[in-house]
Structure formats: structure tokens, C-alpha cells
Short mmCIF file of C-alpha atoms in Angstrom, two decimals:
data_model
loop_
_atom_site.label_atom_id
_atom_site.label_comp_id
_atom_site.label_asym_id
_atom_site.label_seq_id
_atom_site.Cartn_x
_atom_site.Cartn_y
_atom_site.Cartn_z
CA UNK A 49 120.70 108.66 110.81
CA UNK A 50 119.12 110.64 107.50
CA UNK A 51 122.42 109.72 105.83
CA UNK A 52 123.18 106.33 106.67
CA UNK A 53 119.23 105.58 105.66
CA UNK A 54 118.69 102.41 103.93
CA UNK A 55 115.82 101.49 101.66
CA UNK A 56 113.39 100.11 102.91
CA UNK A 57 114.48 101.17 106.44
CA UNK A 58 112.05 103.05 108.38
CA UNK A 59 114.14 103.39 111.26
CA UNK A 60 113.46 106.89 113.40
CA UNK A 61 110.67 107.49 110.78
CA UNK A 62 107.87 105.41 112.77
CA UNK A 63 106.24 108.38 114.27
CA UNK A 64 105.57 110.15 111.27
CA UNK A 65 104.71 107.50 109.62
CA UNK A 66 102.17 106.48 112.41
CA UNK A 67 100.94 109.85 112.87
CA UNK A 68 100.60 111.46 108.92
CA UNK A 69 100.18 108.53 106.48
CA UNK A 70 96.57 108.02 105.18
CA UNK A 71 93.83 105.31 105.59
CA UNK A 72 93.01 103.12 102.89
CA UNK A 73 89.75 103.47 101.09
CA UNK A 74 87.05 102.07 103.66
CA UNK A 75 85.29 100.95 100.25
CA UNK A 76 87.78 98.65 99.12
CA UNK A 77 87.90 97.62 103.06
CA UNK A 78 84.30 96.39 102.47
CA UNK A 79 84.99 94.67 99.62
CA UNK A 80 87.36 92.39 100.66
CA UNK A 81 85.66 91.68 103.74
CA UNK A 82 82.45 90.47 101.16
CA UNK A 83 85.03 87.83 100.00
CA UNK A 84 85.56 86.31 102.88
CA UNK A 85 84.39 82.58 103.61
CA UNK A 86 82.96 83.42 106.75
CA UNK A 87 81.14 86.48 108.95
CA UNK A 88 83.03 89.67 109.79
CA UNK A 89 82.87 88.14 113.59
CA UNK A 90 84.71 84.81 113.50
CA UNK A 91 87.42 85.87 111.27
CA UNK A 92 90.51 85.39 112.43
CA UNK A 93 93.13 88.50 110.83
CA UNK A 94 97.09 88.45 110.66
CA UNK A 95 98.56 91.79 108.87
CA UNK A 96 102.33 90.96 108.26
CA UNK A 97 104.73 93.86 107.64
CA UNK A 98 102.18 95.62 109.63
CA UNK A 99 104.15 98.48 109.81
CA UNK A 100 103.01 100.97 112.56
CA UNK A 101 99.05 99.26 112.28
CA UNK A 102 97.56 101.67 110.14
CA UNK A 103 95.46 98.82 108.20
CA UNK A 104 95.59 96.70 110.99
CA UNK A 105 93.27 98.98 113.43
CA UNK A 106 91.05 100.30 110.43
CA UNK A 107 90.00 96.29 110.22
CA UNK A 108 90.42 95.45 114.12
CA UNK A 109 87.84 98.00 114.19
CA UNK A 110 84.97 96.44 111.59
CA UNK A 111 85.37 94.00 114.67
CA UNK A 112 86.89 90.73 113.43
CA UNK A 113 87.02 87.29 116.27
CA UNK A 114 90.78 88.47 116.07
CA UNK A 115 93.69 90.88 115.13
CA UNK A 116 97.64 90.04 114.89
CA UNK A 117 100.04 92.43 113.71
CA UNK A 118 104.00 90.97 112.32
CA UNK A 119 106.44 93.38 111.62
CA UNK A 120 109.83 93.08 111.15
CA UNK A 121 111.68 96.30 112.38
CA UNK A 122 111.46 97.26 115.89
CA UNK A 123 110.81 100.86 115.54
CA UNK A 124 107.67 100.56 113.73
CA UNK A 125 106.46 97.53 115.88
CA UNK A 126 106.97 99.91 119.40
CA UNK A 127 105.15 102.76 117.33
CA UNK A 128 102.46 100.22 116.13
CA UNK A 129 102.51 98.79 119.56
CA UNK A 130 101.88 102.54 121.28
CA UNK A 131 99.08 103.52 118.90
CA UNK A 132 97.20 100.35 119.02
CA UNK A 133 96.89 100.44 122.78
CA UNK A 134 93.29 99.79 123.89
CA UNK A 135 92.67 97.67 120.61
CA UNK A 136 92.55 93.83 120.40
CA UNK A 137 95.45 93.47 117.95
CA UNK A 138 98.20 91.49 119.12
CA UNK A 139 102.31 92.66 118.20
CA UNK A 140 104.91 90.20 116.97
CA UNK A 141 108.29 90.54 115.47
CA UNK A 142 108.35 88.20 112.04
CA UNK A 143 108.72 89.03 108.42
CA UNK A 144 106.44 87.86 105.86
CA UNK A 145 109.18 84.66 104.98
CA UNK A 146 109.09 84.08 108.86
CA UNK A 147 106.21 84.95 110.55
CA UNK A 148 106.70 83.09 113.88
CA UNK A 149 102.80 81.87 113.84
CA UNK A 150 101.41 78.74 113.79
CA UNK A 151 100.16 76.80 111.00
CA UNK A 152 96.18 77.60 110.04
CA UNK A 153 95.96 80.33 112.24
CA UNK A 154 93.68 82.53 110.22
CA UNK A 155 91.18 83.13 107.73
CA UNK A 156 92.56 86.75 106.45
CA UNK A 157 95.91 87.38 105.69
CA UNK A 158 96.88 90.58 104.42
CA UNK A 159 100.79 93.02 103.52
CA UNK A 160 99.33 96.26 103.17
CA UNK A 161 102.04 99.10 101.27
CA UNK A 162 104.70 95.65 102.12
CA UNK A 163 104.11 93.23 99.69
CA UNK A 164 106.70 94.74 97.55
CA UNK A 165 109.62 93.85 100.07
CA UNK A 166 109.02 90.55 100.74
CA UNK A 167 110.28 87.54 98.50
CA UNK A 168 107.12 86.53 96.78
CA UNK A 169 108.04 82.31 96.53
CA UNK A 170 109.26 82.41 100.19
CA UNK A 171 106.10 84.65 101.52
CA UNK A 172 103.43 82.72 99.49
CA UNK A 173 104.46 79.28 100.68
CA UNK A 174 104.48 80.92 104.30
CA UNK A 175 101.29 82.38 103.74
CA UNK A 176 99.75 79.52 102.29
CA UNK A 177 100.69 77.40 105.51
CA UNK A 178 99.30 80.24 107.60
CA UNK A 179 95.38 80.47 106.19
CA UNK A 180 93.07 77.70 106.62
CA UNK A 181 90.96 76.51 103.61
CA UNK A 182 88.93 78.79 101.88
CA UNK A 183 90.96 81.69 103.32
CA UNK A 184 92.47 84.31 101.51
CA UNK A 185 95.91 86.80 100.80
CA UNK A 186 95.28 90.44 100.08
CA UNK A 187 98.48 92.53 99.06
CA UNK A 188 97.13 96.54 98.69
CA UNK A 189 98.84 99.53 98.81
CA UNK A 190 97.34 103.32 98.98
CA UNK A 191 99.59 105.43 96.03
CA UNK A 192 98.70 108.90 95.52
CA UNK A 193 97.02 110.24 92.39
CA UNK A 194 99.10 113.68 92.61
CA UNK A 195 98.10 114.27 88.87
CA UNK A 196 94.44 115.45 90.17
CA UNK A 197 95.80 118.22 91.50
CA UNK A 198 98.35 121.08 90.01
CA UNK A 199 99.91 121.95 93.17
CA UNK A 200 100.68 118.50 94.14
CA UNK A 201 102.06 118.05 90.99
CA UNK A 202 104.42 121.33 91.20
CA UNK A 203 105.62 119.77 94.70
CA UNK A 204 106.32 116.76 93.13
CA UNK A 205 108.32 118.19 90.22
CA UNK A 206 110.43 120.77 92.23
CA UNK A 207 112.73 117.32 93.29
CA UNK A 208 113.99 117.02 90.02
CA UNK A 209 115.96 120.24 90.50
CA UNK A 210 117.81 118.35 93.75
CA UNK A 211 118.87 115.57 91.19
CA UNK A 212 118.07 115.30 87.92
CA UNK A 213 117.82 111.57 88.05
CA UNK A 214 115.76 111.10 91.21
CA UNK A 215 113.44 108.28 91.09
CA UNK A 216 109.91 108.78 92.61
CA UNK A 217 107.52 106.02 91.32
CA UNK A 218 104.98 104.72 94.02
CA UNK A 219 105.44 101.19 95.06
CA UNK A 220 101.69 100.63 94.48
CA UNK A 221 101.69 101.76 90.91
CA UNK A 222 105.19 100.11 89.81
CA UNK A 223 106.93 97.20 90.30
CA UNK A 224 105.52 94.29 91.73
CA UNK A 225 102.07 95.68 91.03
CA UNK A 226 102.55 95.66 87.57
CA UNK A 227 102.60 91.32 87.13
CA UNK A 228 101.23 90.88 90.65
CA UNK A 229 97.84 89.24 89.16
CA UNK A 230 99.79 87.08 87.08
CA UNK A 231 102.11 86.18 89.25
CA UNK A 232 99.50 84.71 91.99
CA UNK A 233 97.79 83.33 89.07
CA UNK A 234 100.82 81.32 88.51
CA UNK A 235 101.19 80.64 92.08
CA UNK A 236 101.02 77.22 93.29
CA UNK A 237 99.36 78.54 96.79
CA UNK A 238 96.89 80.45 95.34
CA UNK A 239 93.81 80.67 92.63
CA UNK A 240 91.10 82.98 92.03
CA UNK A 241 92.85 86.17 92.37
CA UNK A 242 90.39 89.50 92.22
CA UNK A 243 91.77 93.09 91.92
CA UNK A 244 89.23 95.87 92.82
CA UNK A 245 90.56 99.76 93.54
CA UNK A 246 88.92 102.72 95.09
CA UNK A 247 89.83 106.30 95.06
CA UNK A 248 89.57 108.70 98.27
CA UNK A 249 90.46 112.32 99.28
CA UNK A 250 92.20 112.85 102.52
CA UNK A 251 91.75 116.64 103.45
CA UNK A 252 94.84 117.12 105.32
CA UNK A 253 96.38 120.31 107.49
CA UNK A 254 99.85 121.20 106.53
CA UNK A 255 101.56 119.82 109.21
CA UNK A 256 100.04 116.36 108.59
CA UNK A 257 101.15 116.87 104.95
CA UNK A 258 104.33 117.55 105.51
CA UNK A 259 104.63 114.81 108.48
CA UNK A 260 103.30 112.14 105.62
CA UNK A 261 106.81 113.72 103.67
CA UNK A 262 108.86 113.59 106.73
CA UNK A 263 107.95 109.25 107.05
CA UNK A 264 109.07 109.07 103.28
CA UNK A 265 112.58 106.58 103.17
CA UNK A 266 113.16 106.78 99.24
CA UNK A 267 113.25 110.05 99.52
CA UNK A 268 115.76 110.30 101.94
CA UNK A 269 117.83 107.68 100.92
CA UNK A 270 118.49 109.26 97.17
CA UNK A 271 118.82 113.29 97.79
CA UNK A 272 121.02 112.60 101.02
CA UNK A 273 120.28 114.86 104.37
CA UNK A 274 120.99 118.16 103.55
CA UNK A 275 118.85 117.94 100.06
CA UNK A 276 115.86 116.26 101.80
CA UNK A 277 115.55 119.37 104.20
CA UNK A 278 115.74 121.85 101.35
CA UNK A 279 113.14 120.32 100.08
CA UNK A 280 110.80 119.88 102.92
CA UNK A 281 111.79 123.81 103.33
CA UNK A 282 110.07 124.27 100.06
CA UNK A 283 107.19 122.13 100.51
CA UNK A 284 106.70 124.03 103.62
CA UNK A 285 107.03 127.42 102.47
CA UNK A 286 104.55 125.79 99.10
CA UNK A 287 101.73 125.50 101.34
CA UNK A 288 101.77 128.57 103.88
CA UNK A 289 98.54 129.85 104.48
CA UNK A 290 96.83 127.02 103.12
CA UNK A 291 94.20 125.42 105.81
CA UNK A 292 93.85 122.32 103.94
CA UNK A 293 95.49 119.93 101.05
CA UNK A 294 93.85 117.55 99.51
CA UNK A 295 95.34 114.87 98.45
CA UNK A 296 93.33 111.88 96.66
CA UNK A 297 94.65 108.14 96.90
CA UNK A 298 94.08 105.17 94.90
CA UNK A 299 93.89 102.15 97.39
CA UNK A 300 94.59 99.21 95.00
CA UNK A 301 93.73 95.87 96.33
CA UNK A 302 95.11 91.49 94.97
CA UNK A 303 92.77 89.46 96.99
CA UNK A 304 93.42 85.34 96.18
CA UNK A 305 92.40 82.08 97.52
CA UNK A 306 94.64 79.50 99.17
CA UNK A 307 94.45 76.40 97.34
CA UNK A 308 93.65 73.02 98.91
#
């Protein structure tokens, strides 16, 4: 399966993913809820490319009217699905093109750590269609800030010795992120687009650590089976004897407004 690993693919990494990746920054969580046109309670909530409902239950639980979770791949839905039992959040299979929901169904839409897959003309149009007036699209994505701490940063360094030209650039610090405020600017769905960030540290045992590597796909993808191992085996032999890492994220947050 490691092998034949696609990007984007998450595939037989759900659990992992489920079980190790962080929160985002309850702080930025607050903030976004400020923006909304109504009260926490009678907000309706759809989190497309939910993933395994990591964002989805932390806002489920501030105790929105209600919670719907779309993603795409079937393996992270069933996780999501598992992990989310006992909560009001309701599974579907859509992608952020083709959610499957009706039209004005909610007052909060969000792609949290997703945004970056979906085709933005295709997904805003959808989106648009979705939210009622006055709601609003957030796109946010958690990145690490390895640089704040040296051992992180000597973990992060040993893959260039698997292949000189690996690439390892967070999705929420690259890419998309990089025009995203002028690109919903320019957006014919969508005006008065805020970005707000907050910073948190996640004190986390070594086996979560290395779970939150295990759930990785670029990784995977570019050093190829055997490589990946050797270099969870380092990771892994890195952090022996250590009762905690801490590793601080940067939860970075586009909130804008349908228009109309």
C-alpha cells in the first residue's frame, strides 16, 4: 500500500491520522465563531474534506444548532465516523466541488488542512450556493513551527540524507496560502475576507509523535516504503527516553463573507 501511495491519498493512514494529529488553536476557534452573523446555538456547521473530524468535533462541541461532516475518501469518513460516535455531527461522502447538500443549508462553512486540494472556482461557487446570506467560508490549516525547537528541527533535517531533493513544505505555509487572501478577494462569491493566526504547544508522548509521522502521505509518497521506515526508525530511536515533545503549531485561519 506504502508504495503505491498517492498524494493526497490517505488511504490505510486514517487511524493515525485520527488518533495523533493535533487540535487547532481553540483561540482562533473563538475568533471565528465572533464573526458569525448569528449565536453559537442556531448555527448551522458543514466541514467539507472533513477528514477523520478532528475540527469538526472541536466545534460540534462549542455546541452549534448543527454539525455535518463531507469527506471524500472512505477510509477517513469510517475513521471520522467511529470517533465521532456519541456526537451530533452527521457523515457524508462529497468533495468540496460536490458536496451532495442542499442549497442554503448553513451558516458556517469551513475545509480545515483541505482547502489546498480542492479546485478553488469549482469549490467557491459550491460553497457560495451552500451558505445562506451573511454566512461565511473559513479555509485554516494547523502547520508546525519546528524552527522553535532544535530537536524538531534535527528530525526534520535528517530526511534530506534519504533524498537530497525531498520536498517538505507545509500545506498551510505554502501554496495556496500564499495568494489565498487575494484570491477570495477576487472571488465573485465572496468579500470581506479576515485572516487571524494563533500559535499553540501540543505536549505530546512519543508514541503520539511518531503516530502524527506515521498519518504523513507526502512523506511516504516521495522516500518510497523502505526509506519512510528508516526514517521513522530514527525518529524513534531520536526521542527514547524522552516523556514528552513539544511541538508548537501555528493554526492559520481565511474567514470571508458570501456575497448577496
Amino acid at each position: 500500500m506504502t508504495q503505491t501511495l498517492k498524494a493526497g491519498d490517505f488511504t490505510g493512514l486514517a487511524t493515525d491520522y485520527s488518533q495523533h494529529r493535533p487540535d487547532y488553536a481553540p483561540s482562533v476557534l473563538d475568533a471565528l465563531l465572533g464573526m458569525l452573523p448569528k449565536p453559537v446555538d442556531r448555527i448551522d456547521f458543514v466541514d467539507v474534506g472533513a477528514g477523520t473530524g478532528i475540527w469538526t468535533r472541536m466545534v460540534s462541541a462549542r455546541g452549534v444548532n448543527s454539525s455535518t461532516a463531507v469527506e471524500p475518501n472512505d477510509d477517513m469518513r469510517a475513521n471520522g465516523e467511529r470517533d465521532s460516535a456519541g456526537a451530533p455531527i452527521a457523515w457524508y461522502a462529497g468533495s468540496a466541488e460536490t458536496t451532495g447538500l442542499a442549497t442554503g443549508c448553513c451558516d458556517w462553512l469551513t475545509m480545515a488542512s483541505s482547502f489546498h486540494w480542492a479546485d478553488f472556482d469549482a469549490a467557491t461557487r459550491e460553497f457560495h450556493r451552500m451558505l445562506r446570506p451573511g454566512g461565511r467560508f473559513t479555509a485554516l490549516w494547523n502547520p508546525r513551527l519546528i524552527e522553535v525547537n532544535p530537536l524538531l528541527v534535527e528530525i526534520e533535517a535528517h530526511l534530506a540524507t534519504l533524498r537530497s531533493d525531498i520536498k517538505r513544505v507545509s500545506s498551510g505555509r505554502s501554496g495556496i496560502t500564499e495568494t489565498l487572501t487575494e484570491q477570495l478577494w477576487a472571488s465573485p462569491y465572496f468579500e470581506d475576507v479576515v485572516y487571524l493566526e494563533g500559535r499553540h504547544v501540543i505536549a505530546m508522548t512519543p508514541q503520539r509523535y511518531l503516530g502524527a509521522w506515521r498519518s504523513v502521505n507526502d512523506l511516504r509518497v516521495q522516500l518510497g516504503a523502505e526509506k519512510f521506515d528508516a526514517f521513522l526508525s530514527f525518529v524513534e530511536q531520536r526521542i527514547a527516553g524522552l516523556d514528552v515533545i513539544e511541538a508548537t503549531y501555528l493554526t492559520r485561519a481565511w474567514s470571508a463573507k458570501r456575497k448577496g
